[in-house]
Short mmCIF file of C-alpha atoms in Angstrom, two decimals:
data_model
loop_
_atom_site.label_atom_id
_atom_site.label_comp_id
_atom_site.label_asym_id
_atom_site.label_seq_id
_atom_site.Cartn_x
_atom_site.Cartn_y
_atom_site.Cartn_z
CA MET M 19 7.12 75.93 -18.94
CA THR M 20 4.35 75.79 -21.16
CA GLU M 21 2.05 78.65 -22.27
CA ALA M 22 -0.94 77.43 -20.53
CA ALA M 23 0.99 77.13 -17.46
CA ARG M 24 2.18 80.45 -17.80
CA VAL M 25 -1.41 81.90 -18.43
CA ARG M 26 -2.09 80.34 -15.69
CA ASP M 27 0.36 81.09 -13.49
CA ALA M 28 0.03 84.63 -14.55
CA MET M 29 -3.98 84.52 -13.51
CA ARG M 30 -3.58 82.70 -10.21
CA GLY M 31 -0.34 85.82 -9.86
CA ALA M 32 -3.48 88.27 -10.43
CA LEU M 33 -5.90 86.59 -8.04
CA ALA M 34 -3.64 86.50 -5.47
CA VAL M 35 -2.74 90.30 -5.71
CA ALA M 36 -6.69 90.91 -6.31
CA GLY M 37 -7.17 88.83 -3.16
CA VAL M 38 -4.62 91.28 -1.01
CA VAL M 39 -5.71 94.16 -2.53
CA SER M 40 -9.51 93.38 -1.38
CA LEU M 41 -8.65 92.33 1.67
CA LEU M 42 -6.57 95.77 2.25
CA THR M 43 -9.72 97.37 0.98
CA LEU M 44 -11.82 95.60 3.47
CA SER M 45 -9.40 96.29 6.22
CA ALA M 46 -9.13 99.88 5.53
CA VAL M 47 -13.21 100.11 4.59
CA ALA M 48 -13.28 97.81 8.62
CA GLN M 49 -10.58 100.79 10.31
CA ALA M 50 -11.01 104.23 8.41
CA PRO M 51 -14.00 106.91 9.43
CA PRO M 52 -16.72 107.16 7.45
CA LYS M 53 -14.90 109.77 5.57
CA ALA M 54 -12.20 107.77 4.26
CA ARG M 55 -14.40 105.44 3.03
CA GLN M 56 -12.91 104.65 -0.33
CA PRO M 57 -11.80 101.45 -2.12
CA VAL M 58 -8.12 101.93 -2.85
CA ASN M 59 -8.40 99.76 -5.81
CA ALA M 60 -12.04 100.52 -8.13
CA GLU M 61 -11.36 97.18 -9.52
CA ALA M 62 -11.54 94.79 -6.82
CA ALA M 63 -14.07 96.47 -5.14
CA ALA M 64 -16.63 96.26 -8.35
CA LEU M 65 -15.57 92.78 -8.27
CA GLN M 66 -16.59 92.61 -4.57
CA ASP M 67 -19.72 94.10 -5.30
CA PHE M 68 -20.20 92.12 -8.55
CA GLN M 69 -19.91 89.06 -5.93
CA MET M 70 -22.10 89.94 -3.46
CA ARG M 71 -24.60 90.15 -6.41
CA LEU M 72 -24.38 86.73 -7.45
CA ASP M 73 -24.39 85.72 -3.83
CA ALA M 74 -28.05 87.46 -3.61
CA TYR M 75 -29.07 85.89 -6.63
CA LEU M 76 -27.81 82.35 -5.62
CA LYS M 77 -29.72 82.71 -2.47
CA LEU M 78 -32.52 83.63 -4.11
CA ARG M 79 -32.27 80.64 -6.56
CA ALA M 80 -31.57 78.38 -3.37
CA SER M 81 -34.78 79.42 -1.73
CA LEU M 82 -36.77 78.78 -5.15
CA VAL M 83 -35.24 75.58 -5.81
CA LYS M 84 -36.18 74.47 -2.06
CA GLY M 85 -39.98 74.49 -3.59
CA LEU M 86 -39.28 72.64 -6.61
CA LYS M 87 -38.77 69.15 -8.15
CA PRO M 88 -34.60 68.55 -7.37
CA LEU M 89 -32.87 69.32 -10.49
CA THR M 90 -31.31 65.61 -10.01
CA THR M 91 -30.96 62.36 -12.97
CA THR M 92 -34.33 61.65 -14.31
CA PRO M 93 -34.55 58.78 -16.64
CA SER M 94 -37.86 60.81 -17.75
CA PRO M 95 -36.79 63.46 -20.56
CA VAL M 96 -41.15 65.14 -19.40
CA GLU M 97 -40.11 65.34 -15.81
CA LEU M 98 -36.70 66.80 -17.02
CA ALA M 99 -38.26 69.69 -18.96
CA ALA M 100 -40.81 70.18 -16.63
CA ARG M 101 -38.15 70.46 -13.46
CA GLN M 102 -36.21 73.14 -15.66
CA ALA M 103 -39.79 75.01 -16.55
CA ALA M 104 -40.93 75.23 -13.13
CA LEU M 105 -37.30 76.79 -12.20
CA ALA M 106 -37.26 79.26 -15.30
CA ALA M 107 -40.86 79.96 -14.19
CA ALA M 108 -40.00 80.58 -10.47
CA ILE M 109 -36.96 83.00 -11.26
CA ARG M 110 -38.73 84.89 -13.77
CA ARG M 111 -41.44 85.71 -11.26
CA ALA M 112 -39.05 86.06 -8.25
CA ARG M 113 -37.14 88.57 -10.55
CA ALA M 114 -40.27 89.73 -12.72
CA ALA M 115 -38.57 93.77 -11.92
CA ALA M 116 -34.91 93.16 -12.81
CA ARG M 117 -33.28 95.33 -15.20
CA PRO M 118 -30.22 95.10 -17.03
CA GLY M 119 -27.37 96.18 -14.80
CA ASP M 120 -28.80 94.64 -11.73
CA LEU M 121 -26.13 91.15 -11.46
CA VAL M 122 -23.22 92.79 -13.78
CA PRO M 123 -22.93 96.26 -12.04
CA PRO M 124 -21.82 98.97 -15.24
CA ASN M 125 -18.11 99.07 -13.63
CA VAL M 126 -17.73 95.27 -13.66
CA ALA M 127 -19.17 95.36 -17.38
CA ALA M 128 -17.17 97.93 -18.51
CA GLN M 129 -13.78 95.20 -17.46
CA ILE M 130 -15.61 92.56 -19.02
CA ALA M 131 -15.69 94.37 -22.48
CA LYS M 132 -12.44 95.56 -22.02
CA ALA M 133 -11.58 91.98 -21.73
CA ILE M 134 -13.33 90.76 -24.66
CA ARG M 135 -11.66 93.60 -26.56
CA ASP M 136 -8.33 92.59 -25.94
CA ASP M 137 -8.74 88.95 -26.22
CA PHE M 138 -10.50 89.84 -30.08
CA ASN M 139 -7.74 92.18 -30.68
CA ARG M 140 -4.98 89.03 -29.56
CA ARG M 141 -6.84 86.83 -32.37
CA SER M 142 -6.07 85.78 -35.52
CA ALA M 143 -9.20 86.38 -38.46
CA ALA M 144 -9.55 82.99 -38.60
CA ASP M 145 -10.46 82.76 -34.89
CA GLU M 146 -12.54 85.10 -34.88
CA ARG M 147 -14.95 83.68 -37.66
CA ALA M 148 -14.36 80.16 -36.31
CA THR M 149 -15.66 81.75 -32.72
CA PHE M 150 -18.59 83.91 -34.65
CA SER M 151 -19.65 80.83 -36.74
CA GLU M 152 -22.05 79.92 -33.87
CA VAL M 153 -23.30 83.00 -32.31
CA PRO M 154 -26.49 83.46 -33.11
CA ASN M 155 -27.93 86.59 -34.87
CA ALA M 156 -30.35 88.07 -32.54
CA VAL M 157 -32.27 91.36 -31.60
CA ARG M 158 -31.12 92.84 -28.47
CA PRO M 159 -32.04 90.67 -25.24
CA ALA M 160 -34.26 91.09 -22.49
CA ILE M 161 -33.74 89.76 -18.50
CA ASN M 162 -36.04 86.85 -18.09
CA GLN M 163 -36.19 85.80 -21.60
CA THR M 164 -35.51 81.96 -22.41
CA TYR M 165 -32.64 81.43 -24.15
CA PRO M 166 -33.56 80.40 -27.88
CA ALA M 167 -34.15 76.90 -27.98
CA ASP M 168 -32.84 76.68 -31.54
CA ALA M 169 -30.32 78.75 -31.35
CA ALA M 170 -26.70 77.03 -31.02
CA LEU M 171 -25.07 77.84 -27.37
CA PRO M 172 -21.87 79.92 -28.34
CA THR M 173 -18.55 78.58 -26.92
CA VAL M 174 -16.89 81.58 -25.10
CA PRO M 175 -13.33 80.66 -26.03
CA PRO M 176 -11.07 79.62 -23.03
CA LEU M 177 -8.62 81.93 -23.04
CA LEU M 178 -11.14 84.84 -22.74
CA LEU M 179 -13.00 82.67 -19.92
CA LEU M 180 -9.54 83.21 -18.08
CA ASN M 181 -9.66 86.80 -17.83
CA LEU M 182 -13.65 87.43 -16.96
CA PRO M 183 -14.29 87.52 -13.70
CA ARG M 184 -15.08 83.65 -12.36
CA LEU M 185 -18.92 82.84 -11.83
CA PRO M 186 -20.41 79.83 -10.25
CA ASP M 187 -21.21 76.68 -11.67
CA SER M 188 -25.00 77.62 -12.51
CA LEU M 189 -24.58 80.76 -14.18
CA GLN M 190 -22.53 80.97 -17.22
CA TYR M 191 -21.37 83.80 -19.80
CA ARG M 192 -22.53 83.41 -23.44
CA PHE M 193 -22.23 85.48 -26.80
CA TYR M 194 -25.66 86.67 -28.21
CA ALA M 195 -25.22 88.43 -31.27
CA ARG M 196 -22.80 91.12 -30.38
CA HIS M 197 -23.94 91.06 -26.62
CA MET M 198 -22.45 89.28 -23.85
CA LEU M 199 -25.51 87.23 -21.61
CA LEU M 200 -25.33 86.24 -18.17
CA LEU M 201 -27.08 83.15 -18.18
CA ASP M 202 -29.04 80.88 -15.22
CA ALA M 203 -27.58 77.37 -17.10
CA ASP M 204 -30.37 75.14 -15.96
CA ALA M 205 -33.16 77.59 -16.72
CA GLN M 206 -31.74 78.64 -19.66
CA ILE M 207 -33.21 82.27 -18.94
CA ILE M 208 -31.03 85.79 -19.09
CA LEU M 209 -30.29 86.90 -16.13
CA ASP M 210 -28.80 89.99 -17.13
CA TYR M 211 -26.26 91.00 -20.48
CA ILE M 212 -23.76 93.92 -21.63
CA ALA M 213 -24.94 95.46 -25.00
CA ASN M 214 -22.51 95.67 -27.76
CA VAL M 215 -19.63 94.54 -26.02
CA LEU M 216 -18.49 92.05 -29.12
CA PRO M 217 -16.95 93.02 -32.42
CA PRO M 218 -19.09 93.73 -35.32
CA HIS M 219 -19.26 90.54 -37.10
CA MET Z 26 8.39 10.95 -45.08
CA SER Z 27 4.78 10.67 -45.49
CA PHE Z 28 2.53 13.21 -47.38
CA ARG Z 29 0.96 13.97 -43.75
CA ARG Z 30 4.62 14.70 -42.12
CA ILE Z 31 5.00 17.35 -45.19
CA ASP Z 32 1.57 18.87 -44.69
CA VAL Z 33 2.17 19.52 -41.48
CA ARG Z 34 5.45 21.07 -41.51
CA ARG Z 35 4.05 23.53 -44.61
CA LEU Z 36 1.00 23.61 -42.42
CA ARG Z 37 3.51 25.13 -39.37
CA THR Z 38 5.57 27.20 -41.99
CA LEU Z 39 2.58 28.82 -43.04
CA LEU Z 40 1.45 29.54 -39.32
CA ILE Z 41 4.23 30.78 -38.58
CA THR Z 42 4.68 33.37 -41.75
CA ILE Z 43 0.95 34.58 -40.92
CA CYS Z 44 2.00 35.17 -37.37
CA LEU Z 45 5.35 36.87 -38.60
CA ALA Z 46 3.18 39.29 -40.96
CA VAL Z 47 0.62 40.01 -38.49
CA SER Z 48 3.14 41.44 -35.76
CA VAL Z 49 4.65 43.45 -38.54
CA ALA Z 50 1.44 44.65 -39.33
CA ALA Z 51 0.79 45.47 -35.65
CA ALA Z 52 4.53 47.43 -35.27
CA GLN Z 53 3.21 49.44 -37.57
CA PRO Z 54 1.22 52.15 -35.43
CA VAL Z 55 -1.44 52.64 -38.47
CA ARG Z 56 -2.80 50.02 -41.04
CA PRO Z 57 -4.32 51.14 -44.57
CA ALA Z 58 -7.22 50.84 -44.32
CA ALA Z 59 -8.93 47.26 -45.02
CA PRO Z 60 -12.23 46.12 -47.45
CA SER Z 61 -13.45 43.92 -44.72
CA SER Z 62 -13.43 44.41 -41.01
CA THR Z 63 -9.99 44.42 -39.24
CA LEU Z 64 -11.14 44.89 -35.74
CA PRO Z 65 -10.06 41.46 -33.69
CA ASN Z 66 -13.60 41.13 -32.18
CA ALA Z 67 -11.90 39.40 -28.77
CA ALA Z 68 -13.55 38.06 -26.08
CA ASN Z 69 -11.73 40.17 -23.30
CA SER Z 70 -11.49 43.32 -25.16
CA VAL Z 71 -12.88 47.02 -24.01
CA LYS Z 72 -15.34 47.75 -27.01
CA PHE Z 73 -17.23 50.53 -27.90
CA LEU Z 74 -19.10 53.18 -30.49
CA VAL Z 75 -18.17 56.87 -31.60
CA ILE Z 76 -20.46 59.20 -32.41
CA GLY Z 77 -20.66 62.43 -32.89
CA ASP Z 78 -23.29 65.55 -34.12
CA SER Z 79 -25.81 62.74 -34.05
CA GLY Z 80 -29.16 64.68 -32.62
CA THR Z 81 -31.28 65.70 -35.57
CA GLY Z 82 -34.11 63.21 -35.28
CA GLY Z 83 -33.81 63.29 -39.13
CA ARG Z 84 -33.91 60.10 -41.84
CA GLU Z 85 -30.05 60.38 -42.05
CA GLN Z 86 -29.53 59.78 -38.20
CA TYR Z 87 -32.27 56.90 -38.38
CA GLN Z 88 -30.49 55.33 -41.16
CA VAL Z 89 -26.76 55.48 -39.89
CA ALA Z 90 -28.41 54.27 -36.55
CA ALA Z 91 -29.90 51.31 -37.91
CA LYS Z 92 -25.74 50.55 -39.76
CA ILE Z 93 -24.74 50.86 -35.93
CA ALA Z 94 -27.22 48.32 -34.57
CA GLU Z 95 -26.30 46.03 -37.73
CA ALA Z 96 -22.69 46.10 -36.61
CA ARG Z 97 -23.66 45.19 -33.05
CA LEU Z 98 -24.79 41.92 -34.30
CA ARG Z 99 -20.54 40.94 -35.44
CA PHE Z 100 -19.05 43.10 -32.94
CA PRO Z 101 -20.88 43.54 -29.88
CA PHE Z 102 -19.65 46.75 -28.47
CA THR Z 103 -21.10 47.40 -24.66
CA PHE Z 104 -21.06 51.23 -24.32
CA ALA Z 105 -21.22 54.45 -26.89
CA ILE Z 106 -19.39 57.68 -26.40
CA MET Z 107 -21.38 60.66 -27.71
CA LEU Z 108 -19.37 63.77 -28.93
CA GLY Z 109 -21.95 66.37 -28.12
CA ASP Z 110 -24.69 68.18 -30.02
CA ASN Z 111 -26.36 64.98 -28.78
CA LEU Z 112 -30.02 67.29 -29.31
CA TYR Z 113 -30.48 70.00 -32.29
CA GLY Z 114 -33.08 72.62 -31.86
CA SER Z 115 -35.56 71.89 -29.30
CA GLU Z 116 -35.02 69.89 -26.22
CA ASN Z 117 -38.39 69.57 -25.40
CA ALA Z 118 -39.32 65.89 -23.88
CA SER Z 119 -40.51 64.84 -27.33
CA ALA Z 120 -36.89 65.52 -28.40
CA TYR Z 121 -35.23 63.16 -26.27
CA VAL Z 122 -37.31 60.57 -27.90
CA SER Z 123 -37.28 61.37 -31.53
CA LYS Z 124 -33.42 62.17 -31.45
CA PHE Z 125 -31.95 59.44 -29.45
CA GLU Z 126 -34.17 56.94 -27.43
CA ARG Z 127 -36.38 55.86 -30.85
CA PRO Z 128 -32.99 56.10 -33.19
CA TYR Z 129 -30.76 54.03 -30.42
CA LYS Z 130 -33.97 52.02 -29.24
CA PRO Z 131 -32.11 48.27 -30.25
CA LEU Z 132 -28.67 49.20 -28.50
CA LEU Z 133 -30.51 50.83 -25.60
CA ASP Z 134 -32.41 47.36 -25.11
CA ALA Z 135 -29.91 45.64 -25.31
CA GLY Z 136 -27.86 47.31 -22.12
CA VAL Z 137 -25.64 49.32 -24.03
CA LYS Z 138 -24.67 52.49 -22.06
CA PHE Z 139 -23.91 56.30 -23.69
CA TYR Z 140 -21.47 58.56 -22.30
CA ALA Z 141 -22.47 62.02 -23.51
CA ALA Z 142 -20.46 65.15 -23.89
CA LEU Z 143 -21.85 68.66 -24.31
CA GLY Z 144 -21.90 70.57 -27.63
CA ASN Z 145 -22.51 73.72 -28.42
CA HIS Z 146 -26.19 72.84 -29.40
CA ASP Z 147 -26.70 71.21 -25.80
CA GLU Z 148 -28.07 72.45 -22.85
CA PRO Z 149 -26.24 72.07 -19.68
CA SER Z 150 -29.48 70.00 -18.21
CA GLN Z 151 -28.52 67.26 -20.32
CA ARG Z 152 -26.48 65.85 -17.85
CA LEU Z 153 -29.39 65.44 -15.21
CA TYR Z 154 -30.90 62.79 -17.95
CA ASP Z 155 -29.89 59.53 -16.95
CA LYS Z 156 -29.32 57.85 -20.43
CA PHE Z 157 -26.57 59.93 -20.72
CA ASN Z 158 -24.85 58.76 -17.59
CA MET Z 159 -23.19 62.02 -16.94
CA GLY Z 160 -23.61 62.16 -13.11
CA GLU Z 161 -24.88 65.06 -13.16
CA LYS Z 162 -21.59 66.80 -14.12
CA ARG Z 163 -20.89 68.78 -17.37
CA TYR Z 164 -18.09 67.26 -16.98
CA TYR Z 165 -16.46 63.45 -15.90
CA THR Z 166 -14.95 60.84 -16.17
CA HIS Z 167 -15.68 57.10 -17.01
CA GLY Z 168 -13.39 54.08 -16.70
CA HIS Z 169 -13.58 50.53 -18.11
CA GLY Z 170 -11.86 47.71 -16.41
CA ASP Z 171 -8.30 48.92 -15.30
CA GLU Z 172 -7.06 49.74 -18.96
CA VAL Z 173 -9.17 52.67 -19.93
CA ASP Z 174 -10.26 55.90 -18.33
CA PHE Z 175 -12.08 58.21 -20.26
CA PHE Z 176 -12.32 61.98 -19.74
CA VAL Z 177 -15.05 63.77 -21.03
CA LEU Z 178 -15.08 67.67 -21.18
CA ASP Z 179 -17.29 70.47 -21.73
CA SER Z 180 -15.34 72.11 -24.57
CA THR Z 181 -18.23 74.85 -24.75
CA TYR Z 182 -17.55 76.33 -21.58
CA ILE Z 183 -13.50 75.33 -20.53
CA THR Z 184 -13.54 77.31 -16.83
CA PRO Z 185 -10.22 77.62 -15.03
CA GLN Z 186 -12.52 75.21 -12.73
CA GLN Z 187 -12.56 72.24 -15.22
CA ILE Z 188 -8.86 72.54 -16.63
CA ASP Z 189 -7.69 72.07 -12.54
CA TRP Z 190 -10.10 69.10 -12.63
CA LEU Z 191 -8.44 67.71 -15.75
CA GLU Z 192 -5.55 68.28 -14.60
CA ASP Z 193 -6.39 66.25 -11.11
CA GLU Z 194 -8.22 63.18 -12.88
CA LEU Z 195 -5.58 62.54 -15.29
CA GLU Z 196 -2.83 62.73 -12.51
CA LYS Z 197 -5.17 60.18 -10.85
CA SER Z 198 -5.53 57.93 -13.42
CA ASP Z 199 -3.31 54.92 -13.84
CA ALA Z 200 -5.08 53.32 -16.72
CA LYS Z 201 -2.91 52.34 -19.72
CA TRP Z 202 -5.46 54.44 -22.23
CA LYS Z 203 -6.07 57.74 -20.98
CA ILE Z 204 -8.91 58.90 -23.66
CA PRO Z 205 -9.93 62.31 -23.18
CA TYR Z 206 -13.21 63.38 -25.68
CA MET Z 207 -15.13 66.50 -26.22
CA HIS Z 208 -17.13 68.37 -28.72
CA HIS Z 209 -14.71 70.67 -30.41
CA PRO Z 210 -11.67 69.35 -32.23
CA MET Z 211 -8.52 70.90 -31.47
CA TYR Z 212 -7.42 70.19 -35.04
CA SER Z 213 -9.29 70.72 -37.60
CA SER Z 214 -8.91 70.13 -41.49
CA GLY Z 215 -12.37 71.64 -41.89
CA GLU Z 216 -12.96 74.75 -43.91
CA LYS Z 217 -16.24 75.63 -41.30
CA HIS Z 218 -14.66 75.74 -37.97
CA GLY Z 219 -10.64 74.70 -38.38
CA SER Z 220 -8.40 73.60 -35.33
CA GLU Z 221 -9.71 75.17 -31.80
CA ARG Z 222 -6.29 77.05 -30.72
CA ASP Z 223 -7.54 78.09 -27.12
CA LEU Z 224 -7.57 74.16 -26.51
CA GLN Z 225 -4.50 73.73 -27.89
CA VAL Z 226 -2.44 76.26 -25.22
CA LEU Z 227 -4.66 75.28 -22.49
CA VAL Z 228 -5.63 71.82 -22.80
CA GLU Z 229 -2.88 69.95 -25.04
CA PRO Z 230 -0.05 70.71 -22.60
CA LEU Z 231 -1.79 68.13 -20.14
CA PHE Z 232 -2.74 65.64 -22.52
CA LEU Z 233 1.49 65.73 -23.39
CA LYS Z 234 2.39 65.74 -19.90
CA HIS Z 235 0.01 63.01 -18.71
CA GLY Z 236 0.64 60.57 -21.49
CA VAL Z 237 -2.75 60.74 -23.88
CA ASP Z 238 -2.60 58.83 -26.73
CA VAL Z 239 -5.92 59.64 -28.61
CA VAL Z 240 -8.44 62.10 -28.74
CA PHE Z 241 -11.99 62.20 -29.94
CA ALA Z 242 -13.81 65.39 -31.19
CA GLY Z 243 -16.81 66.40 -32.86
CA HIS Z 244 -18.52 69.61 -34.10
CA GLU Z 245 -17.24 69.42 -37.99
CA HIS Z 246 -19.74 67.05 -39.96
CA PHE Z 247 -17.45 64.66 -41.18
CA TYR Z 248 -14.93 61.90 -40.44
CA GLU Z 249 -11.25 63.04 -40.20
CA ARG Z 250 -8.38 61.05 -38.72
CA LEU Z 251 -5.48 63.50 -38.41
CA LYS Z 252 -1.78 62.69 -38.53
CA PRO Z 253 -0.26 62.45 -35.05
CA GLN Z 254 0.11 65.89 -33.39
CA LYS Z 255 2.59 65.95 -31.22
CA GLY Z 256 2.48 62.35 -30.88
CA ILE Z 257 -1.61 62.10 -30.33
CA PHE Z 258 -3.89 60.76 -32.53
CA TYR Z 259 -6.68 63.07 -33.11
CA ILE Z 260 -9.84 61.32 -34.37
CA THR Z 261 -12.83 63.88 -35.46
CA GLN Z 262 -16.21 61.80 -35.72
CA GLY Z 263 -19.34 64.66 -35.98
CA GLY Z 264 -20.72 62.86 -39.05
CA ALA Z 265 -23.39 60.49 -37.34
CA ALA Z 266 -26.73 62.65 -38.50
CA LYS Z 267 -25.24 65.96 -39.91
CA LEU Z 268 -23.06 66.13 -42.82
CA ARG Z 269 -20.83 69.22 -44.04
CA LYS Z 270 -20.52 67.83 -47.78
CA GLY Z 271 -17.07 68.56 -49.19
CA ASN Z 272 -15.64 70.63 -46.18
CA LEU Z 273 -12.18 69.09 -45.31
CA ARG Z 274 -9.37 71.18 -47.40
CA ASP Z 275 -8.14 69.13 -49.93
CA ASN Z 276 -4.73 70.53 -49.01
CA SER Z 277 -4.59 69.72 -45.53
CA VAL Z 278 -1.16 68.63 -44.63
CA MET Z 279 -3.02 67.45 -41.35
CA THR Z 280 -5.49 64.97 -42.59
CA ALA Z 281 -4.60 61.16 -42.79
CA LYS Z 282 -7.77 60.04 -43.76
CA GLY Z 283 -11.06 62.18 -44.26
CA PHE Z 284 -14.57 61.43 -45.26
CA ASP Z 285 -16.94 64.24 -46.08
CA THR Z 286 -19.13 62.72 -48.62
CA ASP Z 287 -21.70 60.65 -46.41
CA ARG Z 288 -22.36 60.15 -42.68
CA SER Z 289 -20.70 57.69 -40.43
CA PHE Z 290 -19.40 56.13 -37.03
CA THR Z 291 -16.77 54.90 -35.73
CA LEU Z 292 -16.37 51.05 -33.85
CA VAL Z 293 -13.35 51.09 -31.26
CA GLU Z 294 -11.64 48.00 -29.56
CA ILE Z 295 -8.84 48.28 -26.90
CA LEU Z 296 -6.93 45.01 -26.50
CA GLU Z 297 -4.26 45.42 -24.20
CA ASP Z 298 -1.52 48.05 -25.68
CA HIS Z 299 -3.40 48.20 -28.83
CA MET Z 300 -6.14 50.11 -30.06
CA PHE Z 301 -8.20 48.70 -33.49
CA PHE Z 302 -10.64 51.70 -35.25
CA GLU Z 303 -12.95 51.00 -38.12
CA THR Z 304 -14.97 53.88 -39.50
CA ILE Z 305 -18.16 52.98 -41.52
CA SER Z 306 -20.30 54.93 -43.62
CA ARG Z 307 -24.27 55.02 -43.54
CA LEU Z 308 -24.06 52.78 -46.53
CA GLY Z 309 -22.04 50.22 -44.56
CA GLN Z 310 -19.08 50.96 -46.51
CA VAL Z 311 -15.64 50.84 -44.18
CA VAL Z 312 -14.31 53.95 -45.07
CA ASP Z 313 -11.21 53.93 -42.72
CA SER Z 314 -9.63 51.20 -40.38
CA GLY Z 315 -6.06 50.85 -38.47
CA LEU Z 316 -4.71 50.17 -35.27
CA ILE Z 317 -2.98 52.37 -33.19
CA THR Z 318 0.12 51.48 -30.62
CA ARG Z 319 0.16 53.08 -27.37
CA ARG Z 320 3.37 55.68 -27.47
CA GLU Z 321 4.89 54.30 -24.50
CA VAL Z 322 5.40 50.68 -26.01
CA SER Z 323 5.53 51.97 -29.73
CA GLU Z 324 9.00 51.25 -31.30
CA THR Z 325 8.82 54.51 -34.01
CA PRO Z 326 6.44 56.72 -32.30
CA SER Z 327 8.20 59.56 -34.78
CA THR Z 328 7.04 58.01 -38.02
CA ARG Z 329 3.37 57.40 -37.41
#
């Protein structure tokens, strides 16, 4: 079996275990009296909470998209830029009061931080250098800020992505200075971020 | 016996000798560079252009684009693959014009279709631009006849979903040539970036399992043809506008041929089991050329 297959099998196994744990948690929550409604697995409960927040964002996004020209193939760069800007503006208006941690709660941020730490501990100095060569030096990000147009979109190492909570297609994790962003990929705006999770570089 | 008869015999012998020489040359998976065009330019072949890291909008991009248009007059490729970093910097409406539509206007006007991969300077919204032919997907496939399927990866964001998709698509394809391309090179002798080891772990096993022979990538701002890695040819063509002069490591054991002193582009022709390629500099010099034979039919895969 290849290393890739082993990694993926391990991930699938972990996801299966997480799924069973989540089901057990839900089952326990549904059946237990109010006093006993503590999650049996804190990590699974945190991920479930994260998923619910993402679902709520996607629902909001879908409702915003309904009122805009669709993000579909176009021959016109002017039209493409206008649709992207309209979506970004709509998201900004709808999430004007959003604060760091609204989408990525602290306990999930801690899991992500650990995954990043573990990943970089495994990497060679050359690997680390190559990864950070793309990362823009920047000040602390802000919610609803547009990702800088002149900066590269740093590649999140694929083996790290395997170990992060999965995101829907329209959202992406991206590195930004020493921070991890949660970006809306089409609108290119920062939805949330985890500060100072990358090693100094 | 007349002189005429002797001439015919000599001519026949000469033709047989030429045919044998060509056969011997064709049996060698990679031919050394030739000073003039080595592309057969056959009527029934698949012909395409390879460019990477092209979208600067700068003078050199336009100079390379002019050479490409010139090359197309003698080698009428029908489509182009773009290896990412299609638009550097701002991606406003005018950027699409100055960094893509204007430099490649002669090709677009002639009906050449471009198939773009996303690079680390490209916003995912490029997938919605119809001249990049991405079908609204960050990763997708396109096929050309029964013989060639391309697998376009978004190497800036390789999710588990993308890996599963790639495995399914490679499995489904029964094309002779399965050609993946992406922005980041799995193997590279570049000092700035180097090889992408995560891709070697996650993606390379799928290439090996499904009989991939050739992979194209960009990101490094030069041209490099690598010695086969586990039997697969990797070609980095990231110098269609940007240049990182002298960035190829001199002592790299992986390099079969490198060019890091000027910009370049690559022309490719697939004729049944053979892939001919030619890399041309901004000034029109052929800097590399050769022939790759599919492993399935190659007699000496280990010597390549």
